PDB file of C-alpha atoms in Angstrom:
ATOM      1  CA  MET A 242      14.099 -29.081   8.025  1.00  0.00           C
ATOM      2  CA  MET A 243      11.591 -26.479   9.783  1.00  0.00           C
ATOM      3  CA  GLY A 244       7.989 -26.537   9.438  1.00  0.00           C
ATOM      4  CA  THR A 245       5.647 -23.552   9.030  1.00  0.00           C
ATOM      5  CA  LYS A 246       5.396 -22.835  12.702  1.00  0.00           C
ATOM      6  CA  SER A 247       9.038 -23.103  13.342  1.00  0.00           C
ATOM      7  CA  ARG A 248       9.824 -20.604  10.476  1.00  0.00           C
ATOM      8  CA  LEU A 249       7.270 -18.206  11.731  1.00  0.00           C
ATOM      9  CA  GLN A 250       8.830 -18.179  15.042  1.00  0.00           C
ATOM     10  CA  GLU A 251      12.500 -17.660  13.531  1.00  0.00           C
ATOM     11  CA  LEU A 252      10.809 -14.856  11.415  1.00  0.00           C
ATOM     12  CA  LYS A 253       9.240 -13.221  14.349  1.00  0.00           C
ATOM     13  CA  LYS A 254      12.609 -13.521  16.428  1.00  0.00           C
ATOM     14  CA  ARG A 255      14.532 -11.701  13.506  1.00  0.00           C
ATOM     15  CA  VAL A 256      11.868  -9.260  12.799  1.00  0.00           C
ATOM     16  CA  GLN A 257      11.598  -8.337  16.696  1.00  0.00           C
ATOM     17  CA  ALA A 258      15.383  -7.785  16.738  1.00  0.00           C
ATOM     18  CA  VAL A 259      15.068  -5.451  14.088  1.00  0.00           C
ATOM     19  CA  VAL A 260      12.190  -3.366  15.535  1.00  0.00           C
ATOM     20  CA  ASP A 261      14.021  -3.407  18.823  1.00  0.00           C
ATOM     21  CA  SER A 262      16.839  -1.604  17.180  1.00  0.00           C
ATOM     22  CA  THR A 263      14.807   1.529  16.175  1.00  0.00           C
ATOM     23  CA  ALA A 264      13.807   4.342  18.570  1.00  0.00           C
ATOM     24  CA  GLY A 265      10.481   4.744  16.601  1.00  0.00           C
ATOM     25  CA  HIS A 266       7.379   2.666  16.867  1.00  0.00           C
ATOM     26  CA  VAL A 267       7.200  -0.149  14.291  1.00  0.00           C
ATOM     27  CA  SER A 268       3.859  -1.946  13.420  1.00  0.00           C
ATOM     28  CA  PHE A 269       4.167  -5.234  11.476  1.00  0.00           C
ATOM     29  CA  MET A 270       1.952  -7.834   9.780  1.00  0.00           C
ATOM     30  CA  LEU A 271       2.507 -10.879   7.623  1.00  0.00           C
ATOM     31  CA  GLU A 272      -0.033 -13.503   6.302  1.00  0.00           C
ATOM     32  CA  ASP A 273      -0.026 -16.129   3.857  1.00  0.00           C
ATOM     33  CA  LYS A 274      -3.153 -17.176   1.750  1.00  0.00           C
ATOM     34  CA  ASP A 275      -4.174 -19.585   4.457  1.00  0.00           C
ATOM     35  CA  GLY A 276      -3.940 -17.058   7.432  1.00  0.00           C
ATOM     36  CA  ASN A 277      -0.656 -18.325   8.786  1.00  0.00           C
ATOM     37  CA  GLY A 278       1.632 -15.479   9.612  1.00  0.00           C
ATOM     38  CA  LEU A 279       2.499 -13.058  12.609  1.00  0.00           C
ATOM     39  CA  LYS A 280       1.579  -9.496  13.713  1.00  0.00           C
ATOM     40  CA  MET A 281       3.118  -6.842  16.022  1.00  0.00           C
ATOM     41  CA  ASP A 282       0.703  -4.103  17.162  1.00  0.00           C
ATOM     42  CA  ALA A 283      -1.387  -4.569  14.074  1.00  0.00           C
ATOM     43  CA  ASP A 284      -4.346  -2.458  15.087  1.00  0.00           C
ATOM     44  CA  VAL A 285      -2.289   0.604  16.167  1.00  0.00           C
ATOM     45  CA  GLN A 286      -3.729   3.371  14.171  1.00  0.00           C
ATOM     46  CA  LYS A 287      -1.243   5.669  12.507  1.00  0.00           C
ATOM     47  CA  LYS A 288      -1.154   8.303   9.862  1.00  0.00           C
ATOM     48  CA  ALA A 289      -1.490   6.643   6.519  1.00  0.00           C
ATOM     49  CA  ALA A 290       0.546   8.912   4.403  1.00  0.00           C
ATOM     50  CA  SER A 291       0.296   7.406   0.884  1.00  0.00           C
ATOM     51  CA  LEU A 292      -0.937   3.863   1.961  1.00  0.00           C
ATOM     52  CA  ILE A 293      -4.274   5.695   1.882  1.00  0.00           C
ATOM     53  CA  LYS A 294      -4.072   5.331  -1.714  1.00  0.00           C
ATOM     54  CA  ILE A 295      -4.702   1.559  -1.669  1.00  0.00           C
ATOM     55  CA  PRO A 296      -8.312   1.780  -0.404  1.00  0.00           C
ATOM     56  CA  ILE A 297      -8.670   4.637  -2.818  1.00  0.00           C
ATOM     57  CA  LEU A 298      -7.685   2.589  -5.635  1.00  0.00           C
ATOM     58  CA  MET A 299     -10.013  -0.175  -4.696  1.00  0.00           C
ATOM     59  CA  SER A 300     -13.011   2.149  -4.125  1.00  0.00           C
ATOM     60  CA  ALA A 301     -12.503   3.235  -7.659  1.00  0.00           C
ATOM     61  CA  PHE A 302     -12.391  -0.259  -8.955  1.00  0.00           C
ATOM     62  CA  LYS A 303     -15.523  -1.031  -7.255  1.00  0.00           C
ATOM     63  CA  GLN A 304     -17.397   1.843  -9.179  1.00  0.00           C
ATOM     64  CA  VAL A 305     -15.632   0.533 -12.691  1.00  0.00           C
ATOM     65  CA  GLN A 306     -16.974  -3.096 -11.638  1.00  0.00           C
ATOM     66  CA  THR A 307     -20.660  -1.583 -11.166  1.00  0.00           C
ATOM     67  CA  GLY A 308     -20.240   0.169 -14.493  1.00  0.00           C
ATOM     68  CA  LYS A 309     -20.425   3.821 -12.767  1.00  0.00           C
ATOM     69  CA  LEU A 310     -17.089   4.598 -14.257  1.00  0.00           C
ATOM     70  CA  LYS A 311     -14.957   3.093 -17.085  1.00  0.00           C
ATOM     71  CA  LEU A 312     -11.261   2.941 -17.035  1.00  0.00           C
ATOM     72  CA  THR A 313     -11.334   4.603 -20.234  1.00  0.00           C
ATOM     73  CA  ASP A 314     -13.245   7.655 -19.269  1.00  0.00           C
ATOM     74  CA  ARG A 315     -11.131  10.630 -19.748  1.00  0.00           C
ATOM     75  CA  PHE A 316     -10.749  13.692 -17.463  1.00  0.00           C
ATOM     76  CA  SER A 317      -8.699  17.075 -17.474  1.00  0.00           C
ATOM     77  CA  ILE A 318      -6.818  18.611 -14.741  1.00  0.00           C
ATOM     78  CA  ASP A 319      -7.145  22.313 -13.977  1.00  0.00           C
ATOM     79  CA  GLU A 320      -3.922  24.328 -13.223  1.00  0.00           C
ATOM     80  CA  LYS A 321      -5.063  25.148  -9.833  1.00  0.00           C
ATOM     81  CA  SER A 322      -5.666  21.493  -8.982  1.00  0.00           C
ATOM     82  CA  ARG A 323      -1.974  20.642  -9.023  1.00  0.00           C
ATOM     83  CA  VAL A 324      -0.199  19.889  -5.844  1.00  0.00           C
ATOM     84  CA  ALA A 325       3.242  19.506  -5.001  1.00  0.00           C
ATOM     85  CA  GLY A 326       4.992  16.466  -3.039  1.00  0.00           C
ATOM     86  CA  ALA A 327       5.272  13.252  -4.895  1.00  0.00           C
ATOM     87  CA  GLY A 328       4.382  12.586  -8.690  1.00  0.00           C
ATOM     88  CA  VAL A 329       4.940  14.000 -11.924  1.00  0.00           C
ATOM     89  CA  LEU A 330       1.652  15.859 -13.124  1.00  0.00           C
ATOM     90  CA  GLN A 331       2.742  18.935 -11.237  1.00  0.00           C
ATOM     91  CA  PHE A 332       5.632  19.004 -13.635  1.00  0.00           C
ATOM     92  CA  ILE A 333       4.158  18.440 -16.941  1.00  0.00           C
ATOM     93  CA  ASP A 334       1.464  20.014 -19.422  1.00  0.00           C
ATOM     94  CA  CYS A 335      -1.965  19.103 -18.124  1.00  0.00           C
ATOM     95  CA  LYS A 336      -3.836  20.634 -20.962  1.00  0.00           C
ATOM     96  CA  THR A 337      -4.367  17.161 -22.355  1.00  0.00           C
ATOM     97  CA  SER A 338      -7.027  14.696 -20.684  1.00  0.00           C
ATOM     98  CA  PHE A 339      -6.134  11.707 -19.014  1.00  0.00           C
ATOM     99  CA  SER A 340      -7.777   8.330 -18.817  1.00  0.00           C
ATOM    100  CA  PHE A 341      -9.241   7.136 -15.445  1.00  0.00           C
ATOM    101  CA  CYS A 342      -6.679   4.108 -15.830  1.00  0.00           C
ATOM    102  CA  ASP A 343      -3.859   6.556 -16.169  1.00  0.00           C
ATOM    103  CA  LEU A 344      -4.894   8.616 -13.080  1.00  0.00           C
ATOM    104  CA  LEU A 345      -5.035   5.435 -11.002  1.00  0.00           C
ATOM    105  CA  THR A 346      -1.733   4.269 -12.357  1.00  0.00           C
ATOM    106  CA  LEU A 347       0.045   7.376 -11.614  1.00  0.00           C
ATOM    107  CA  MET A 348      -1.601   7.406  -8.240  1.00  0.00           C
ATOM    108  CA  ILE A 349       0.167   4.076  -7.311  1.00  0.00           C
ATOM    109  CA  ILE A 350       3.477   3.773  -9.128  1.00  0.00           C
ATOM    110  CA  VAL A 351       4.894   7.313  -8.631  1.00  0.00           C
ATOM    111  CA  SER A 352       2.377   7.960  -5.634  1.00  0.00           C
ATOM    112  CA  ASP A 353       1.195  11.295  -7.586  1.00  0.00           C
ATOM    113  CA  ASN A 354      -0.760  13.482  -5.399  1.00  0.00           C
ATOM    114  CA  THR A 355      -2.420  15.628  -8.295  1.00  0.00           C
ATOM    115  CA  ALA A 356      -3.720  12.448  -9.789  1.00  0.00           C
ATOM    116  CA  THR A 357      -4.932  11.125  -6.216  1.00  0.00           C
ATOM    117  CA  ASN A 358      -6.837  14.227  -5.541  1.00  0.00           C
ATOM    118  CA  LYS A 359      -8.453  14.159  -9.003  1.00  0.00           C
ATOM    119  CA  VAL A 360      -9.446  10.415  -8.177  1.00  0.00           C
ATOM    120  CA  ILE A 361     -11.029  11.483  -4.935  1.00  0.00           C
ATOM    121  CA  GLU A 362     -12.949  14.145  -6.854  1.00  0.00           C
ATOM    122  CA  ILE A 363     -14.164  11.611  -9.401  1.00  0.00           C
ATOM    123  CA  ILE A 364     -15.307   8.984  -6.879  1.00  0.00           C
ATOM    124  CA  GLY A 365     -16.246  10.985  -3.936  1.00  0.00           C
ATOM    125  CA  MET A 366     -14.482  10.959  -0.502  1.00  0.00           C
ATOM    126  CA  GLU A 367     -17.502   9.320   0.915  1.00  0.00           C
ATOM    127  CA  SER A 368     -17.141   6.259  -1.175  1.00  0.00           C
ATOM    128  CA  VAL A 369     -13.674   5.613   0.146  1.00  0.00           C
ATOM    129  CA  ASP A 370     -15.263   5.645   3.605  1.00  0.00           C
ATOM    130  CA  ASP A 371     -18.066   3.580   2.705  1.00  0.00           C
ATOM    131  CA  PHE A 372     -15.593   0.998   1.292  1.00  0.00           C
ATOM    132  CA  CYS A 373     -13.614   0.991   4.566  1.00  0.00           C
ATOM    133  CA  VAL A 374     -16.723   0.597   6.592  1.00  0.00           C
ATOM    134  CA  GLU A 375     -17.953  -2.414   4.171  1.00  0.00           C
ATOM    135  CA  GLN A 376     -14.675  -4.165   4.510  1.00  0.00           C
ATOM    136  CA  GLY A 377     -14.096  -3.797   8.082  1.00  0.00           C
ATOM    137  CA  LEU A 378     -11.141  -1.332   7.849  1.00  0.00           C
ATOM    138  CA  SER A 379     -11.908   0.012  11.374  1.00  0.00           C
ATOM    139  CA  ARG A 380      -8.779   1.949  11.499  1.00  0.00           C
ATOM    140  CA  THR A 381      -8.901   3.480   8.018  1.00  0.00           C
ATOM    141  CA  LYS A 382     -10.213   6.825   7.247  1.00  0.00           C
ATOM    142  CA  LEU A 383      -9.780   9.287   4.531  1.00  0.00           C
ATOM    143  CA  GLU A 384     -10.495  12.959   5.934  1.00  0.00           C
ATOM    144  CA  ARG A 385      -8.606  15.104   3.579  1.00  0.00           C
ATOM    145  CA  LYS A 386      -6.943  15.427   0.166  1.00  0.00           C
ATOM    146  CA  MET A 387      -3.335  15.044  -0.607  1.00  0.00           C
ATOM    147  CA  MET A 388      -1.213  18.061   0.565  1.00  0.00           C
ATOM    148  CA  ASP A 389      -4.151  19.611   2.325  1.00  0.00           C
ATOM    149  CA  PHE A 390      -2.179  21.346   4.827  1.00  0.00           C
ATOM    150  CA  ARG A 391      -5.260  23.670   6.170  1.00  0.00           C
ATOM    151  CA  SER A 392      -7.106  20.489   6.854  1.00  0.00           C
ATOM    152  CA  ALA A 393      -4.223  18.671   8.493  1.00  0.00           C
ATOM    153  CA  GLU A 394      -3.896  21.778  10.930  1.00  0.00           C
ATOM    154  CA  ALA A 395      -7.584  21.504  11.740  1.00  0.00           C
ATOM    155  CA  GLY A 396      -6.667  18.067  12.824  1.00  0.00           C
ATOM    156  CA  PHE A 397      -8.123  16.099   9.860  1.00  0.00           C
ATOM    157  CA  GLU A 398      -5.781  13.215   9.136  1.00  0.00           C
ATOM    158  CA  ASN A 399      -5.736  10.036   6.941  1.00  0.00           C
ATOM    159  CA  SER A 400      -5.134   6.964   8.932  1.00  0.00           C
ATOM    160  CA  THR A 401      -4.676   3.147   8.682  1.00  0.00           C
ATOM    161  CA  SER A 402      -3.286   0.207  10.454  1.00  0.00           C
ATOM    162  CA  VAL A 403      -0.955  -2.781   9.217  1.00  0.00           C
ATOM    163  CA  ARG A 404      -4.053  -5.049   9.752  1.00  0.00           C
ATOM    164  CA  ASP A 405      -6.188  -2.968   7.663  1.00  0.00           C
ATOM    165  CA  MET A 406      -3.675  -2.817   4.771  1.00  0.00           C
ATOM    166  CA  VAL A 407      -3.199  -6.535   4.823  1.00  0.00           C
ATOM    167  CA  THR A 408      -7.016  -7.029   4.637  1.00  0.00           C
ATOM    168  CA  CYS A 409      -6.804  -4.750   1.522  1.00  0.00           C
ATOM    169  CA  LEU A 410      -4.063  -6.725  -0.167  1.00  0.00           C
ATOM    170  CA  LYS A 411      -5.827 -10.063   0.529  1.00  0.00           C
ATOM    171  CA  LEU A 412      -8.864  -8.641  -1.406  1.00  0.00           C
ATOM    172  CA  LEU A 413      -6.654  -9.185  -4.528  1.00  0.00           C
ATOM    173  CA  ASP A 414      -6.146 -12.800  -3.740  1.00  0.00           C
ATOM    174  CA  GLU A 415      -7.441 -14.490  -6.886  1.00  0.00           C
ATOM    175  CA  ASP A 416      -8.272 -17.993  -5.343  1.00  0.00           C
ATOM    176  CA  LYS A 417     -10.243 -16.725  -2.278  1.00  0.00           C
ATOM    177  CA  SER A 418     -11.583 -13.168  -2.583  1.00  0.00           C
ATOM    178  CA  VAL A 419     -14.753 -12.707  -4.224  1.00  0.00           C
ATOM    179  CA  LEU A 420     -15.158  -8.614  -3.886  1.00  0.00           C
ATOM    180  CA  PHE A 421     -13.640  -8.112  -7.281  1.00  0.00           C
ATOM    181  CA  THR A 422     -13.509 -10.026 -10.572  1.00  0.00           C
ATOM    182  CA  ASN A 423     -10.484 -11.782 -11.466  1.00  0.00           C
ATOM    183  CA  GLU A 424      -9.993  -9.489 -14.214  1.00  0.00           C
ATOM    184  CA  ASN A 425     -10.257  -6.162 -11.971  1.00  0.00           C
ATOM    185  CA  LYS A 426      -8.033  -7.866  -9.419  1.00  0.00           C
ATOM    186  CA  ARG A 427      -5.102  -8.582 -12.061  1.00  0.00           C
ATOM    187  CA  LEU A 428      -5.657  -5.217 -13.253  1.00  0.00           C
ATOM    188  CA  MET A 429      -5.054  -3.581  -9.727  1.00  0.00           C
ATOM    189  CA  LEU A 430      -2.015  -6.196  -9.204  1.00  0.00           C
ATOM    190  CA  ASP A 431      -0.568  -5.010 -12.429  1.00  0.00           C
ATOM    191  CA  ILE A 432      -0.862  -1.398 -11.171  1.00  0.00           C
ATOM    192  CA  LEU A 433       0.873  -2.314  -7.911  1.00  0.00           C
ATOM    193  CA  GLY A 434       3.328  -4.376  -9.643  1.00  0.00           C
ATOM    194  CA  GLY A 435       4.386  -1.423 -11.648  1.00  0.00           C
ATOM    195  CA  GLN A 436       5.589   0.467  -8.443  1.00  0.00           C
ATOM    196  CA  GLN A 437       8.603   2.650  -9.054  1.00  0.00           C
ATOM    197  CA  LEU A 438       9.451   3.144  -5.459  1.00  0.00           C
ATOM    198  CA  LEU A 439      11.218   0.224  -4.598  1.00  0.00           C
ATOM    199  CA  ASP A 440      13.625   1.505  -1.787  1.00  0.00           C
ATOM    200  CA  LYS A 441      11.864  -0.209   1.282  1.00  0.00           C
ATOM    201  CA  LEU A 442      10.620  -3.766   1.226  1.00  0.00           C
ATOM    202  CA  PRO A 443      12.015  -4.743  -2.028  1.00  0.00           C
ATOM    203  CA  PHE A 444      15.377  -3.012  -1.462  1.00  0.00           C
ATOM    204  CA  TYR A 445      17.358  -6.249  -0.570  1.00  0.00           C
ATOM    205  CA  MET A 446      15.055  -8.648  -2.379  1.00  0.00           C
ATOM    206  CA  ASP A 447      16.191 -10.466  -5.450  1.00  0.00           C
ATOM    207  CA  LEU A 448      13.564  -9.303  -7.932  1.00  0.00           C
ATOM    208  CA  GLU A 449      14.417 -11.766 -10.649  1.00  0.00           C
ATOM    209  CA  SER A 450      13.134 -14.503  -8.384  1.00  0.00           C
ATOM    210  CA  VAL A 451      10.318 -12.849  -6.509  1.00  0.00           C
ATOM    211  CA  LYS A 452       7.474 -10.529  -7.749  1.00  0.00           C
ATOM    212  CA  VAL A 453       6.693  -7.452  -5.665  1.00  0.00           C
ATOM    213  CA  ALA A 454       3.305  -5.367  -5.859  1.00  0.00           C
ATOM    214  CA  ASN A 455       3.660  -2.704  -3.161  1.00  0.00           C
ATOM    215  CA  LYS A 456       2.739   0.646  -2.008  1.00  0.00           C
ATOM    216  CA  THR A 457       4.876   2.979   0.089  1.00  0.00           C
ATOM    217  CA  GLY A 458       4.239   6.064   2.289  1.00  0.00           C
ATOM    218  CA  GLU A 459       6.110   8.609   3.916  1.00  0.00           C
ATOM    219  CA  LEU A 460       5.838  11.958   5.955  1.00  0.00           C
ATOM    220  CA  PRO A 461       8.187  13.432   8.335  1.00  0.00           C
ATOM    221  CA  GLY A 462       9.002  11.061  10.901  1.00  0.00           C
ATOM    222  CA  VAL A 463       6.835   8.332   9.424  1.00  0.00           C
ATOM    223  CA  GLU A 464       7.799   5.344   6.897  1.00  0.00           C
ATOM    224  CA  HIS A 465       5.541   2.846   5.605  1.00  0.00           C
ATOM    225  CA  ASP A 466       5.471  -0.015   3.006  1.00  0.00           C
ATOM    226  CA  CYS A 467       3.111  -2.818   2.178  1.00  0.00           C
ATOM    227  CA  GLY A 468       2.472  -5.194  -0.687  1.00  0.00           C
ATOM    228  CA  ILE A 469       2.352  -8.709  -1.936  1.00  0.00           C
ATOM    229  CA  VAL A 470       5.630 -10.670  -2.153  1.00  0.00           C
ATOM    230  CA  SER A 471       5.364 -13.719  -4.463  1.00  0.00           C
ATOM    231  CA  ARG A 472       7.851 -16.562  -5.200  1.00  0.00           C
ATOM    232  CA  GLY A 473       6.457 -19.429  -7.262  1.00  0.00           C
ATOM    233  CA  GLU A 474       3.066 -20.165  -5.874  1.00  0.00           C
ATOM    234  CA  THR A 475       3.501 -18.880  -2.660  1.00  0.00           C
ATOM    235  CA  ASN A 476       2.206 -15.118  -1.875  1.00  0.00           C
ATOM    236  CA  LEU A 477       2.764 -13.265   1.306  1.00  0.00           C
ATOM    237  CA  PHE A 478       0.788 -10.243   2.486  1.00  0.00           C
ATOM    238  CA  ILE A 479       2.788  -7.745   4.303  1.00  0.00           C
ATOM    239  CA  ALA A 480       2.737  -4.390   5.719  1.00  0.00           C
ATOM    240  CA  VAL A 481       5.080  -2.365   7.824  1.00  0.00           C
ATOM    241  CA  MET A 482       4.206   0.997   9.438  1.00  0.00           C
ATOM    242  CA  ALA A 483       7.098   3.091  11.445  1.00  0.00           C
ATOM    243  CA  ASP A 484       6.467   6.371  12.895  1.00  0.00           C
ATOM    244  CA  GLY A 485       8.030   8.305  15.941  1.00  0.00           C
ATOM    245  CA  LEU A 486      11.283   8.513  13.884  1.00  0.00           C
ATOM    246  CA  TYR A 487      13.918  10.872  14.796  1.00  0.00           C
ATOM    247  CA  GLU A 488      15.166  10.434  11.008  1.00  0.00           C
ATOM    248  CA  ASN A 489      13.278   9.048   8.158  1.00  0.00           C
ATOM    249  CA  SER A 490      16.279   7.091   7.128  1.00  0.00           C
ATOM    250  CA  GLU A 491      16.084   5.034  10.340  1.00  0.00           C
ATOM    251  CA  GLY A 492      12.556   3.991   9.101  1.00  0.00           C
ATOM    252  CA  LYS A 493      13.777   2.957   5.714  1.00  0.00           C
ATOM    253  CA  ARG A 494      16.566   1.045   7.306  1.00  0.00           C
ATOM    254  CA  VAL A 495      14.096  -1.073   9.384  1.00  0.00           C
ATOM    255  CA  ILE A 496      11.671  -1.688   6.475  1.00  0.00           C
ATOM    256  CA  GLN A 497      14.555  -2.689   4.289  1.00  0.00           C
ATOM    257  CA  GLN A 498      15.843  -5.087   6.750  1.00  0.00           C
ATOM    258  CA  ILE A 499      12.430  -6.639   7.368  1.00  0.00           C
ATOM    259  CA  GLY A 500      11.967  -7.005   3.704  1.00  0.00           C
ATOM    260  CA  ARG A 501      15.326  -8.958   3.405  1.00  0.00           C
ATOM    261  CA  ILE A 502      14.371 -11.297   6.411  1.00  0.00           C
ATOM    262  CA  VAL A 503      10.887 -11.791   4.672  1.00  0.00           C
ATOM    263  CA  ASP A 504      12.929 -12.710   1.249  1.00  0.00           C
ATOM    264  CA  ASP A 505      14.558 -15.428   3.436  1.00  0.00           C
ATOM    265  CA  TYR A 506      11.517 -16.686   4.862  1.00  0.00           C
ATOM    266  CA  LEU A 507       9.819 -16.889   1.575  1.00  0.00           C
ATOM    267  CA  ARG A 508      12.913 -18.730   0.049  1.00  0.00           C
ATOM    268  CA  ASP A 509      13.160 -21.138   3.010  1.00  0.00           C
ATOM    269  CA  SER A 510       9.324 -21.744   2.499  1.00  0.00           C
ATOM    270  CA  CYS A 511       9.276 -22.620  -1.123  1.00  0.00           C
ATOM    271  CA  SER A 512      12.487 -24.895  -0.728  1.00  0.00           C
ATOM    272  CA  THR A 513      10.606 -27.316   1.654  1.00  0.00           C
TER     273      THR A 513
END
């Protein structure tokens, strides 16, 4: 029967084999509640894609917690504010108003870009940067809204690292994190747990025996996923970021295989 250290060594060996099989660059980090885990190029800064929506979510909840905003506050979306890419608001009648909670939920579970841009307008881009500085997310920056190609061409890019993403996810640890109230932590976990995009880390996982609360991201040549995977009383905080890909399908394959390896590790850990 292997101990934690031996299981982590085996996990690292298996993940490394998968990483070595791709022509792109893969950063990976995994930690449990006690800080045990492993990392590969954890501080390499990469284009965040939609992973930036996690610190946006947390910045929003910080304003909810201080009373500056309420989840029941309602906002309308102008026709000119609709943007393409991921999401559903670009396709539906936006004449009605949406609760702040609705916008945050859409931003995460279907990665809605229109909802994300509205949230950024509501909370202010500077509040996200302030949150990142306060939490030591030194590789994470929000420099532009979603689908803002003009800003991207001018050199403004949203960025993060796997370490910063794991740091964010650990802020939702009900036992150890004190930044948010337990109620707000549970609300954010419920939103992440409602994720509809399950074709990366959770792809090979048995979702009847494990819980996954995750957020994906993708751009041409870029595939990411991060989340909290729970089995019984064991929680793992995971982030995988792949870039420099010739084909995005290669990045998805790598993340799916890492998800399967992590699922095996979690199963072995819970059986000892």
